[in-house]
Amino acid sequence: MGTLYPQNNSFRMVQDLGGVWDFRFRGDADWQPIAVPASYNDQSPDPRFRNYAGITEYRRKITIPGRWKGMRVCVRFDAVAHSARILLNGREIARHRGGFLPFEVELSDLLEAGETAELTVEADNRISHDTLPVGTEGATAFFGSDNPGIPSVEAGKKLQEERGINRPAFDFFNYTGIQRPVRLTATPRGYIRDITLTASLEGNVRYEVETSGTESEVQVEVLDAAGNTVASCTGRKGSAVIPDPQLWEPWPGKPYLYTARIICGEDLYEQTFGIREVRVEGTQFLINGKPFRFHGPCKHEDSPFHGRGTDACLNVTDINLYHWLHANCFRTSHYPYAEEMYQLCDREGIVVVDETPAVGMWADEHYGWNLAAYHRQVLQDMIARDRNHPCVVMWSLGNEPDTDTLPEKAYEYWRPLYEAAHRLDPQNRPVTVVGCQNRYERDRVICSMDVVLINRYYGWYNLSGDLETAKYAFRLELDWWEKQHKPVILSEYGADTIAGLHGAAPEMFTEEYQVAFYEAMSECLDERGFVIGEMPWNFADFSTCQGPMRAGGNRKGLFTRDRNPKMAAHYFRNRWKTMDQNGTADV
Ligand code: BDP
């Protein structure tokens, strides 16, 4: 279940447990140092750190501060990938499944204030047909030929399976460990457990506050950005009216934020929110009643040293690069990101499409029909965690499932999730699932979403190197989508590009080809009014598992992995600057 983001104020206290912990692979005798939060995978030259599949153990001492006496004390994990077992002084106190959402474990009855104990976290990085993201199980390579039928290769694959190879069914490195912050938190015993806020453009803020262990009256004060009280109210459920409301507008508009200060007995929580409305009307996506055109590259949580580890400096740098690009959005491909990133996007006006970790459900025999209940739980937890963020404007149920091999079965799987997302979200945001390049005329899922998001690689994975034919083929497909009368976003398109590789004749992998590829696609997109967004793949180069298609990772970044622009970054900077000024793609 979702938990409120930890807050330090006059009633609540937080102790950050970041730093150097003890670490070992299960079965090792010795402990070694590891930084938390961060993926463990790039913290040592030992190949096991990249290749190991199984349980790793983290431990450290914790002390409950003496002044926390009588309070409700928890340890809160923002995310441990992909599943975790938590032990206190060697005794199991909790288990959690899923690597991208927070969970907390109450310690109040286990430890006294002033007491010290050993906290152990067992993190399991194994992925399979029962996890999200999905693992391939066995030695199937994600990319590249498996040379089926060659006896020696088959024998080699069998040996790999025996050795416990664990390959992802997705194209990003399977970074794992304690990748997000861990904190001790203290609240009063009677505390505010959850807050839901929805605000209309007229300034009517509907709220609901859940408390635990207290019958005290709830007071709600709404503060403007300068800290002045502009509305107030009492009761666990109700509405407050803000006079002369300022709207949360996406960048380059002003993303105005209010704060709801909730007071209940001895507890206090301050929840920021924005006044903004999202709606799909015909083939348009409206934010605050105005057509919004999505333009910004998809991201990954990925950087040198930290892997997928939360890094405030990296997040700020990335968002400033979005501003530099004149980009206004990204999709959290392919999992919910760290909470700090959404807070930053609220503040900076960057629009977010929030995605579950349902990626890798692409091959027929891997189609995770038995994942539905767990998938729904993850969706529910993601919405519970992120529903108050004004930056989040759409939910993505997942990335590139196979929807055309068994179209009816796929519909049966995805439809209930679509309906659940609408039911679970008090703001009733639009819902989508991102479509793979497939036999689109057979698909029933993608075209039934509120907004159609499609990933297309014309001129790269197919019709490679031939951009004239790529344009022809893409236009044919766009003709088909035009008849569906839905808003369409090109949610991925890109070309691997080695920074510094050039060619006067634009050939694949050169910086010139990447620009020519994007110019060709822009030409097709700009002809269609129902196309309401373009999200190049990817913002920056990123790490993947090894394979013959990946030279040091995926190189489709507009930026290198260390965030230096390739020529294509300059291309988009010019294109999107014009869009910001005109509201159109008139370049
Ligand atoms: C798409 C996937 C994305 C990959 C990309 C690529 O959604 O995760 O990284 O292709 O191949 O199919 O670069």
Coordinates of C-alpha atoms and ligand atoms in Angstrom, one line a residue:
M1 CA 0.0 0.0 0.0
G2 CA 1.0 3.6 -0.5
T3 CA 2.6 5.4 2.4
L4 CA 2.8 9.2 2.8
Y5 CA 6.2 10.6 1.8
P6 CA 8.3 11.0 5.0
Q7 CA 8.2 14.6 6.3
N8 CA 10.1 16.4 9.0
N9 CA 8.1 19.0 10.8
S10 CA 7.3 20.1 14.4
F11 CA 5.5 16.8 15.0
R12 CA 7.2 14.3 12.7
M13 CA 10.8 13.2 12.6
V14 CA 12.9 11.5 10.0
Q15 CA 16.3 9.9 10.2
D16 CA 18.0 9.1 6.9
L17 CA 19.7 5.8 6.8
G18 CA 21.7 6.5 3.6
G19 CA 25.5 5.8 3.7
V20 CA 27.7 2.8 3.6
W21 CA 26.1 -0.4 4.6
D22 CA 27.5 -4.0 4.8
F23 CA 26.8 -6.1 1.8
R24 CA 27.3 -9.7 0.6
F25 CA 26.0 -12.2 -1.9
R26 CA 24.0 -15.0 -0.2
G27 CA 26.4 -17.7 0.9
D28 CA 29.5 -15.4 1.1
A29 CA 31.3 -15.4 4.4
D30 CA 32.6 -11.8 4.3
W31 CA 30.8 -8.6 4.2
Q32 CA 31.9 -5.7 2.0
P33 CA 31.0 -2.0 1.9
I34 CA 28.1 -0.8 -0.4
A35 CA 26.6 2.6 -0.8
V36 CA 22.9 3.1 -0.1
P37 CA 20.9 4.3 -1.9
A38 CA 22.3 3.1 -5.2
S39 CA 22.2 0.0 -7.4
Y40 CA 24.9 -2.3 -6.2
N41 CA 25.8 -3.5 -9.7
D42 CA 28.4 -0.8 -10.7
Q43 CA 30.0 -0.5 -7.3
S44 CA 32.8 -3.1 -8.0
P45 CA 34.8 -4.4 -10.9
D46 CA 33.9 -8.0 -9.8
P47 CA 31.7 -9.3 -12.7
R48 CA 29.4 -10.9 -10.1
F49 CA 28.0 -7.5 -9.3
R50 CA 26.6 -7.3 -12.9
N51 CA 25.8 -10.9 -13.4
Y52 CA 24.6 -12.4 -10.1
A53 CA 21.0 -13.6 -10.0
G54 CA 19.7 -14.3 -6.5
I55 CA 19.6 -12.8 -3.0
T56 CA 22.0 -10.2 -1.7
E57 CA 22.1 -9.2 2.0
Y58 CA 22.5 -5.7 3.3
R59 CA 22.9 -4.9 7.0
R60 CA 23.5 -2.0 9.3
K61 CA 22.9 -0.9 12.9
I62 CA 20.0 1.4 13.7
T63 CA 19.3 3.3 16.9
I64 CA 15.9 4.7 17.7
P65 CA 16.5 8.1 19.1
G66 CA 15.6 8.4 22.8
R67 CA 13.5 11.5 22.2
W68 CA 11.2 9.4 19.9
K69 CA 9.7 7.8 23.1
G70 CA 6.0 7.0 22.8
M71 CA 5.9 7.7 19.0
R72 CA 5.0 5.5 16.1
V73 CA 8.3 4.5 14.6
C74 CA 8.7 2.9 11.2
V75 CA 11.4 2.1 8.8
R76 CA 10.4 3.3 5.3
F77 CA 11.9 1.9 2.1
D78 CA 11.2 4.0 -1.0
A79 CA 12.0 0.9 -3.1
V80 CA 14.0 -2.3 -2.9
A81 CA 14.4 -4.2 -6.2
H82 CA 12.8 -6.5 -6.9
S83 CA 11.6 -8.1 -3.7
A84 CA 12.7 -7.8 -0.2
R85 CA 12.7 -9.6 3.2
I86 CA 13.4 -7.4 6.2
L87 CA 14.9 -8.7 9.4
L88 CA 15.4 -7.1 12.8
N89 CA 18.1 -8.8 14.9
G90 CA 17.9 -11.8 12.6
R91 CA 14.1 -12.1 12.9
E92 CA 11.9 -11.6 9.8
I93 CA 9.6 -8.6 10.2
A94 CA 8.3 -8.0 6.7
R95 CA 8.4 -9.1 3.1
H96 CA 7.6 -6.9 0.0
R97 CA 7.2 -7.8 -3.6
G98 CA 8.0 -5.3 -6.4
G99 CA 11.0 -3.1 -6.8
F100 CA 9.7 0.4 -7.6
L101 CA 7.2 1.4 -4.9
P102 CA 7.6 2.2 -1.2
F103 CA 6.6 0.2 1.8
E104 CA 7.0 0.8 5.5
V105 CA 7.4 -1.5 8.5
E106 CA 6.4 -0.5 12.0
L107 CA 9.0 -0.9 14.6
S108 CA 7.3 0.7 17.6
D109 CA 6.4 -2.7 19.3
L110 CA 9.7 -4.2 18.4
L111 CA 12.2 -1.6 19.7
E112 CA 12.2 0.8 22.5
A113 CA 13.3 4.4 22.1
G114 CA 17.1 4.5 22.7
E115 CA 17.5 0.9 21.6
T116 CA 20.0 -0.3 19.0
A117 CA 19.4 -3.2 16.6
E118 CA 20.7 -4.8 13.5
L119 CA 18.6 -4.2 10.4
T120 CA 19.0 -6.7 7.5
V121 CA 17.5 -6.4 4.1
E122 CA 17.6 -9.3 1.7
A123 CA 17.1 -8.1 -1.8
D124 CA 16.2 -10.6 -4.5
N125 CA 16.9 -9.4 -8.1
R126 CA 15.5 -12.5 -9.9
I127 CA 13.0 -11.8 -12.6
S128 CA 10.7 -14.3 -14.2
H129 CA 7.2 -14.7 -15.8
D130 CA 5.8 -13.9 -12.4
T131 CA 7.6 -10.6 -11.8
L132 CA 7.1 -7.0 -13.1
P133 CA 9.3 -6.3 -15.0
V134 CA 9.3 -9.7 -16.7
G135 CA 12.3 -12.0 -17.0
T136 CA 12.8 -14.4 -19.9
E137 CA 13.4 -17.6 -17.7
G138 CA 16.0 -19.7 -19.3
A139 CA 18.7 -18.7 -21.7
T140 CA 16.5 -16.9 -24.3
A141 CA 18.4 -13.8 -25.5
F142 CA 16.4 -10.6 -25.6
F143 CA 18.2 -9.4 -28.7
G144 CA 20.2 -11.4 -31.2
S145 CA 19.7 -14.8 -32.7
D146 CA 19.6 -17.9 -30.5
N147 CA 20.6 -20.1 -33.4
P148 CA 17.9 -22.7 -32.6
G149 CA 18.7 -26.3 -33.5
I150 CA 22.5 -26.2 -33.5
P151 CA 23.3 -28.9 -31.0
S152 CA 26.4 -27.3 -29.5
V153 CA 24.6 -23.9 -29.0
E154 CA 21.6 -25.7 -27.5
A155 CA 23.9 -27.5 -25.1
G156 CA 25.5 -24.2 -24.2
K157 CA 22.1 -22.7 -23.5
K158 CA 21.2 -25.6 -21.3
L159 CA 24.4 -25.1 -19.3
Q160 CA 23.5 -21.4 -18.9
E161 CA 20.2 -22.4 -17.5
E162 CA 21.8 -24.8 -15.0
R163 CA 24.1 -22.0 -13.9
G164 CA 21.0 -19.9 -13.1
I165 CA 21.2 -17.3 -15.9
N166 CA 18.5 -14.7 -15.4
R167 CA 17.9 -12.5 -18.5
P168 CA 15.5 -9.6 -18.7
A169 CA 12.7 -9.6 -21.2
F170 CA 13.3 -5.8 -21.5
D171 CA 16.0 -3.5 -22.8
F172 CA 17.5 -1.9 -19.7
F173 CA 20.0 -3.3 -17.3
N174 CA 18.4 -5.2 -14.4
Y175 CA 19.7 -2.8 -11.8
T176 CA 18.8 -3.8 -8.3
G177 CA 19.4 -3.5 -4.6
I178 CA 18.4 -0.7 -2.2
Q179 CA 18.1 1.9 -4.9
R180 CA 16.1 4.5 -3.2
P181 CA 16.3 6.1 0.3
V182 CA 15.7 4.2 3.5
R183 CA 14.5 6.3 6.5
L184 CA 13.4 5.9 10.1
T185 CA 10.3 7.9 10.6
A186 CA 8.5 8.9 13.8
T187 CA 4.9 10.2 14.0
P188 CA 2.5 10.5 16.9
R189 CA 0.7 7.3 17.7
G190 CA -2.5 8.9 16.5
Y191 CA -1.5 10.0 13.0
I192 CA -2.5 11.1 9.5
R193 CA -2.3 8.1 7.3
D194 CA -3.4 9.3 3.9
I195 CA -4.6 12.4 2.0
T196 CA -6.5 12.7 -1.2
L197 CA -6.9 16.1 -3.0
T198 CA -8.7 17.1 -6.1
A199 CA -9.1 20.6 -7.2
S200 CA -11.3 22.2 -9.8
L201 CA -10.3 25.1 -12.0
E202 CA -12.7 27.3 -10.0
G203 CA -10.6 26.7 -6.9
N204 CA -12.8 24.1 -5.2
V205 CA -10.5 21.7 -3.4
R206 CA -12.1 18.4 -2.4
Y207 CA -10.1 16.5 0.2
E208 CA -10.3 13.3 2.2
V209 CA -8.0 12.6 5.2
E210 CA -7.5 9.2 6.7
T211 CA -6.2 9.0 10.2
S212 CA -5.3 6.1 12.5
G213 CA -5.5 5.9 16.3
T214 CA -7.1 9.3 16.7
E215 CA -10.6 10.7 16.8
S216 CA -9.3 14.3 17.0
E217 CA -10.8 16.8 14.7
V218 CA -9.1 17.4 11.4
Q219 CA -8.3 20.9 10.3
V220 CA -7.3 21.8 6.8
E221 CA -5.6 25.0 5.9
V222 CA -4.7 25.8 2.3
L223 CA -1.6 28.0 1.9
D224 CA -0.6 29.8 -1.3
A225 CA 3.0 29.8 -2.6
A226 CA 3.9 32.7 -0.3
G227 CA 2.6 30.8 2.8
N228 CA -0.6 32.8 3.3
T229 CA -3.7 30.9 4.4
V230 CA -6.2 31.3 1.6
A231 CA -8.8 28.8 2.7
S232 CA -9.6 26.6 5.7
C233 CA -12.0 23.9 6.7
T234 CA -12.6 21.2 9.3
G235 CA -13.5 17.5 9.1
R236 CA -12.0 14.4 7.6
K237 CA -13.8 14.9 4.3
G238 CA -14.9 18.1 2.7
S239 CA -14.1 21.0 0.4
A240 CA -12.4 24.3 0.7
V241 CA -12.7 27.1 -1.8
I242 CA -9.7 29.1 -2.9
P243 CA -10.6 32.6 -4.0
D244 CA -8.9 33.8 -7.3
P245 CA -7.1 30.4 -7.8
Q246 CA -3.8 30.3 -9.6
L247 CA -3.5 27.3 -12.0
W248 CA -0.7 24.8 -12.3
E249 CA 0.4 25.3 -15.9
P250 CA 3.0 23.1 -17.7
W251 CA 6.3 24.6 -18.6
P252 CA 6.9 27.3 -20.0
G253 CA 3.8 28.4 -18.1
K254 CA 3.8 28.9 -14.3
P255 CA 3.4 25.6 -12.3
Y256 CA 1.7 27.3 -9.3
L257 CA 1.6 25.1 -6.2
Y258 CA -0.5 25.3 -3.1
T259 CA 0.0 23.4 0.2
A260 CA -2.7 21.7 2.2
R261 CA -1.7 21.8 5.8
I262 CA -3.5 19.0 7.6
I263 CA -3.6 19.1 11.4
C264 CA -5.1 16.3 13.5
G265 CA -4.5 16.2 17.2
E266 CA -0.7 16.0 17.7
D267 CA 0.0 15.4 14.0
L268 CA 0.7 17.6 11.1
Y269 CA 1.3 16.9 7.4
E270 CA 1.8 19.3 4.5
Q271 CA 0.8 18.1 1.1
T272 CA 1.5 20.2 -2.0
F273 CA -0.9 20.2 -4.9
G274 CA -1.8 22.1 -8.0
I275 CA -5.0 23.3 -9.5
R276 CA -5.1 21.8 -13.0
E277 CA -7.5 19.8 -15.0
V278 CA -6.8 17.1 -17.7
R279 CA -9.3 15.9 -20.2
V280 CA -9.4 14.2 -23.5
E281 CA -11.8 15.7 -26.0
G282 CA -12.0 14.3 -29.6
T283 CA -8.4 14.1 -30.7
Q284 CA -7.1 16.6 -28.2
F285 CA -5.5 16.4 -24.8
L286 CA -6.6 19.4 -22.8
I287 CA -4.7 20.7 -19.8
N288 CA -6.7 23.4 -18.1
G289 CA -9.0 23.5 -21.1
K290 CA -6.2 24.2 -23.6
P291 CA -4.8 21.7 -26.1
F292 CA -1.5 20.3 -24.9
R293 CA 1.2 19.0 -27.2
F294 CA 3.5 16.5 -25.6
H295 CA 7.1 17.0 -26.6
G296 CA 10.0 15.5 -24.6
P297 CA 12.1 12.4 -24.7
C298 CA 11.3 9.3 -22.6
K299 CA 13.7 8.7 -19.7
H300 CA 15.3 6.0 -17.6
E301 CA 16.6 6.1 -14.1
D302 CA 20.1 5.5 -15.2
S303 CA 23.5 7.0 -14.6
P304 CA 27.2 6.0 -14.2
F305 CA 28.1 4.7 -10.7
H306 CA 24.6 5.0 -9.2
G307 CA 22.8 2.7 -11.8
R308 CA 19.2 3.3 -11.0
G309 CA 20.0 4.8 -7.6
T310 CA 18.2 8.0 -6.5
D311 CA 20.5 11.0 -7.1
A312 CA 19.1 14.5 -6.4
C313 CA 21.9 16.1 -8.4
L314 CA 21.2 14.0 -11.4
N315 CA 17.5 14.7 -11.2
V316 CA 18.0 18.4 -11.1
T317 CA 20.6 18.3 -13.9
D318 CA 18.2 16.2 -16.1
I319 CA 15.2 18.6 -15.5
N320 CA 17.4 21.5 -16.4
L321 CA 18.4 19.7 -19.6
Y322 CA 14.7 19.3 -20.3
H323 CA 14.3 23.1 -19.9
W324 CA 17.3 23.6 -22.2
L325 CA 15.7 21.3 -24.8
H326 CA 12.4 23.2 -24.5
A327 CA 10.9 19.8 -23.6
N328 CA 7.7 19.7 -21.6
C329 CA 7.2 16.1 -20.6
F330 CA 8.5 12.6 -20.2
R331 CA 7.1 9.1 -19.6
T332 CA 8.5 7.2 -16.6
S333 CA 9.6 4.4 -19.0
H334 CA 9.4 1.6 -17.8
Y335 CA 8.5 1.8 -14.0
P336 CA 7.4 4.3 -11.4
Y337 CA 10.3 6.7 -10.6
A338 CA 11.6 7.9 -7.3
E339 CA 9.1 10.2 -5.5
E340 CA 11.6 13.1 -5.5
M341 CA 11.4 13.2 -9.3
Y342 CA 7.7 13.9 -9.3
Q343 CA 8.2 16.6 -6.6
L344 CA 10.7 18.2 -8.9
C345 CA 8.4 18.0 -11.9
D346 CA 5.5 19.5 -9.9
R347 CA 7.7 22.4 -9.1
E348 CA 9.2 22.8 -12.6
G349 CA 6.1 22.2 -14.7
I350 CA 7.2 19.1 -16.4
V351 CA 4.3 16.8 -17.4
V352 CA 4.6 13.1 -16.5
V353 CA 3.1 10.0 -18.0
D354 CA 3.4 7.6 -15.0
E355 CA 4.0 3.9 -16.0
T356 CA 3.8 0.6 -14.1
P357 CA 6.7 -1.8 -14.4
A358 CA 4.7 -4.1 -16.7
V359 CA 7.3 -4.4 -19.4
G360 CA 8.5 -7.6 -21.2
M361 CA 5.0 -9.0 -21.7
W362 CA 5.8 -9.3 -25.4
A363 CA 6.2 -12.8 -26.5
D364 CA 3.3 -15.2 -26.8
E365 CA 4.6 -17.8 -24.4
H366 CA 5.7 -15.2 -21.9
Y367 CA 2.4 -13.4 -21.9
G368 CA 1.8 -13.1 -18.2
W369 CA -1.8 -14.1 -17.9
N370 CA -1.2 -15.1 -14.3
L371 CA 0.2 -11.7 -13.5
A372 CA -3.2 -9.9 -13.6
A373 CA -3.8 -9.8 -9.8
Y374 CA -0.3 -8.6 -9.0
H375 CA -0.4 -6.1 -11.8
R376 CA -3.5 -4.6 -10.4
Q377 CA -2.0 -4.3 -7.0
V378 CA 1.1 -2.5 -8.4
L379 CA -1.2 -0.2 -10.4
Q380 CA -3.2 0.5 -7.2
D381 CA -0.1 1.2 -5.2
M382 CA 1.3 3.5 -7.9
I383 CA -1.9 5.5 -8.1
A384 CA -2.0 5.7 -4.3
R385 CA 1.5 7.0 -4.2
D386 CA 1.3 9.5 -7.1
R387 CA -2.3 10.7 -7.3
N388 CA -1.8 14.1 -5.7
H389 CA 1.0 15.2 -8.1
P390 CA -0.2 17.8 -10.6
C391 CA 2.6 16.8 -12.9
V392 CA 1.1 13.3 -13.5
V393 CA -1.5 13.7 -16.3
M394 CA -1.9 10.2 -17.5
W395 CA -1.4 6.6 -16.3
S396 CA 0.4 4.0 -18.4
L397 CA -0.6 0.5 -17.6
G398 CA 2.6 -0.9 -19.2
N399 CA 5.0 -0.9 -22.1
E400 CA 4.8 -2.9 -25.4
P401 CA 2.7 -5.9 -24.5
D402 CA 2.0 -8.4 -27.2
T403 CA -1.6 -7.3 -28.2
D404 CA -1.8 -8.7 -31.7
T405 CA -1.0 -12.4 -31.4
L406 CA -4.1 -13.2 -29.4
P407 CA -6.1 -9.9 -29.6
E408 CA -9.1 -11.1 -27.7
K409 CA -7.1 -12.5 -24.8
A410 CA -5.0 -9.4 -24.7
Y411 CA -8.2 -7.3 -24.4
E412 CA -9.5 -9.5 -21.6
Y413 CA -6.3 -8.9 -19.7
W414 CA -5.9 -5.1 -20.2
R415 CA -9.5 -4.0 -20.1
P416 CA -10.0 -4.6 -16.4
L417 CA -6.8 -2.8 -15.6
Y418 CA -7.9 0.2 -17.7
E419 CA -11.2 0.3 -15.8
A420 CA -9.4 -0.2 -12.4
A421 CA -7.1 2.8 -13.1
H422 CA -10.1 5.0 -13.8
R423 CA -11.9 3.8 -10.6
L424 CA -8.8 4.1 -8.4
D425 CA -7.9 7.7 -9.4
P426 CA -9.9 10.4 -7.7
Q427 CA -8.8 12.8 -10.5
N428 CA -9.9 10.3 -13.2
R429 CA -6.9 11.0 -15.4
P430 CA -6.7 9.5 -18.9
V431 CA -5.3 5.9 -19.1
T432 CA -3.1 4.3 -21.7
V433 CA -0.9 1.4 -22.4
V434 CA 2.1 1.9 -24.8
G435 CA 1.8 -0.1 -28.0
C436 CA 4.6 -2.0 -29.7
Q437 CA 5.3 -1.9 -33.4
N438 CA 2.8 -4.6 -34.4
R439 CA 0.0 -5.6 -36.7
Y440 CA -2.0 -2.6 -35.6
E441 CA -5.1 -3.6 -37.6
R442 CA -5.4 -6.7 -35.4
D443 CA -5.0 -5.0 -32.1
R444 CA -7.9 -4.3 -29.8
V445 CA -6.1 -3.0 -26.7
I446 CA -4.1 0.0 -27.8
C447 CA -6.9 1.6 -29.8
S448 CA -9.3 1.2 -26.9
M449 CA -7.3 3.5 -24.6
D450 CA -8.1 7.2 -24.0
V451 CA -4.9 8.2 -25.8
V452 CA -3.1 6.0 -28.3
L453 CA 0.6 5.8 -27.5
I454 CA 2.7 3.9 -30.1
N455 CA 6.4 3.1 -30.3
R456 CA 7.7 3.0 -33.8
Y457 CA 11.1 2.2 -35.3
Y458 CA 10.5 2.8 -39.1
G459 CA 14.0 3.4 -40.5
W460 CA 15.8 1.7 -37.6
Y461 CA 14.7 -1.9 -36.7
N462 CA 12.7 -2.1 -39.9
L463 CA 13.4 -0.5 -43.3
S464 CA 16.8 0.1 -41.7
G465 CA 18.8 3.0 -43.2
D466 CA 16.2 3.8 -45.8
L467 CA 14.4 6.9 -44.5
E468 CA 12.5 7.6 -47.7
T469 CA 10.8 4.2 -47.5
A470 CA 10.4 4.6 -43.7
K471 CA 8.4 7.8 -44.3
Y472 CA 6.2 6.0 -46.8
A473 CA 5.5 3.2 -44.4
F474 CA 4.9 5.4 -41.4
R475 CA 2.5 7.6 -43.4
L476 CA 0.6 4.5 -44.4
E477 CA 0.2 3.5 -40.8
L478 CA -0.8 7.1 -39.8
D479 CA -3.5 7.0 -42.5
W480 CA -4.9 4.0 -40.6
W481 CA -4.8 5.8 -37.2
E482 CA -6.4 8.9 -38.6
K483 CA -9.5 6.8 -39.1
Q484 CA -9.6 5.7 -35.4
H485 CA -10.4 9.3 -34.3
K486 CA -8.2 9.2 -31.3
P487 CA -5.4 11.4 -30.1
V488 CA -2.1 9.7 -30.9
I489 CA 1.4 10.2 -29.3
L490 CA 4.5 8.8 -30.9
S491 CA 5.8 7.5 -27.6
E492 CA 9.1 6.1 -28.8
Y493 CA 11.2 6.5 -31.9
G494 CA 14.9 6.6 -32.3
A495 CA 18.2 5.5 -33.7
D496 CA 21.3 4.2 -31.9
T497 CA 24.0 6.8 -32.3
I498 CA 27.6 6.7 -31.2
A499 CA 28.5 10.2 -30.0
G500 CA 31.3 11.5 -32.2
L501 CA 30.7 9.1 -35.1
H502 CA 30.1 11.2 -38.2
G503 CA 29.4 10.8 -41.8
A504 CA 28.7 13.3 -44.5
A505 CA 26.3 10.8 -46.0
P506 CA 24.1 10.0 -43.0
E507 CA 24.5 6.3 -42.3
M508 CA 23.2 4.3 -39.3
F509 CA 24.9 5.0 -36.0
T510 CA 26.3 8.4 -37.0
E511 CA 25.1 11.6 -35.4
E512 CA 24.0 12.8 -38.9
Y513 CA 21.7 9.7 -39.3
Q514 CA 20.1 10.3 -35.9
V515 CA 19.2 13.9 -37.0
A516 CA 18.0 12.8 -40.5
F517 CA 15.9 10.1 -38.8
Y518 CA 14.2 12.6 -36.6
E519 CA 13.7 15.1 -39.5
A520 CA 12.0 12.4 -41.5
M521 CA 9.7 11.4 -38.7
S522 CA 8.9 15.0 -37.8
E523 CA 7.9 15.6 -41.5
C524 CA 5.3 12.8 -41.1
L525 CA 4.1 13.9 -37.7
D526 CA 3.7 17.5 -38.6
E527 CA 1.1 16.7 -41.3
R528 CA -1.4 15.2 -38.8
G529 CA -3.5 17.2 -36.5
F530 CA -4.5 14.1 -34.4
V531 CA -0.9 13.5 -33.4
I532 CA -0.6 15.3 -30.1
G533 CA 2.8 14.3 -29.1
E534 CA 6.3 13.2 -29.8
M535 CA 8.6 11.5 -27.3
P536 CA 11.9 10.5 -28.8
W537 CA 13.7 7.4 -27.4
N538 CA 15.7 8.2 -25.3
F539 CA 16.8 11.2 -23.4
A540 CA 20.2 9.7 -22.7
D541 CA 22.2 6.6 -23.5
F542 CA 21.6 3.9 -20.9
S543 CA 22.9 0.6 -19.7
T544 CA 21.4 -2.6 -20.9
C545 CA 22.3 -6.3 -20.6
Q546 CA 25.0 -7.5 -23.0
G547 CA 24.1 -8.5 -26.5
P548 CA 25.1 -8.2 -30.1
M549 CA 22.8 -5.3 -30.6
R550 CA 24.1 -3.2 -27.8
A551 CA 27.6 -1.6 -27.8
G552 CA 28.0 -0.5 -24.3
G553 CA 24.3 -0.2 -23.8
N554 CA 21.5 1.5 -25.7
R555 CA 22.8 4.4 -27.7
K556 CA 19.6 6.1 -28.7
G557 CA 20.1 9.0 -26.3
L558 CA 19.8 12.6 -27.5
F559 CA 22.5 12.9 -24.8
T560 CA 25.4 10.6 -23.9
R561 CA 25.1 8.8 -20.7
D562 CA 27.1 11.5 -18.9
R563 CA 24.6 14.1 -20.3
N564 CA 26.5 15.7 -23.2
P565 CA 24.3 16.6 -26.2
K566 CA 24.6 14.8 -29.5
M567 CA 23.6 16.7 -32.7
A568 CA 20.0 15.4 -32.3
A569 CA 19.7 17.2 -28.9
H570 CA 20.4 20.5 -30.7
Y571 CA 17.9 19.5 -33.4
F572 CA 15.1 19.1 -30.9
R573 CA 16.1 22.2 -29.0
N574 CA 15.5 24.3 -32.1
R575 CA 12.3 22.4 -33.0
W576 CA 10.7 22.5 -29.6
K577 CA 11.7 26.1 -29.0
T578 CA 9.6 27.0 -32.0
M579 CA 6.8 24.9 -30.7
D580 CA 6.8 26.6 -27.4
Q581 CA 6.6 30.0 -29.1
N582 CA 3.9 29.1 -31.6
G583 CA 2.1 26.2 -29.9
T584 CA 2.6 24.4 -33.2
A585 CA 5.3 22.5 -35.1
D586 CA 5.7 25.3 -37.6
V587 CA 9.5 24.9 -38.1
Ligands
BDP1 C1 11.3 -0.4 -27.4 C2 11.3 -0.6 -25.9 C3 12.5 0.1 -25.2 C4 13.8 -0.2 -25.9 C5 13.6 0.3 -27.4 C6 14.9 0.1 -28.2 O1 10.1 -0.1 -25.4 O2 12.5 -0.3 -23.9 O3 14.9 0.3 -25.3 O4 12.6 -0.4 -28.0 O5 15.0 -1.0 -28.7 O6 10.8 -1.5 -28.0 O7 15.8 1.0 -28.2

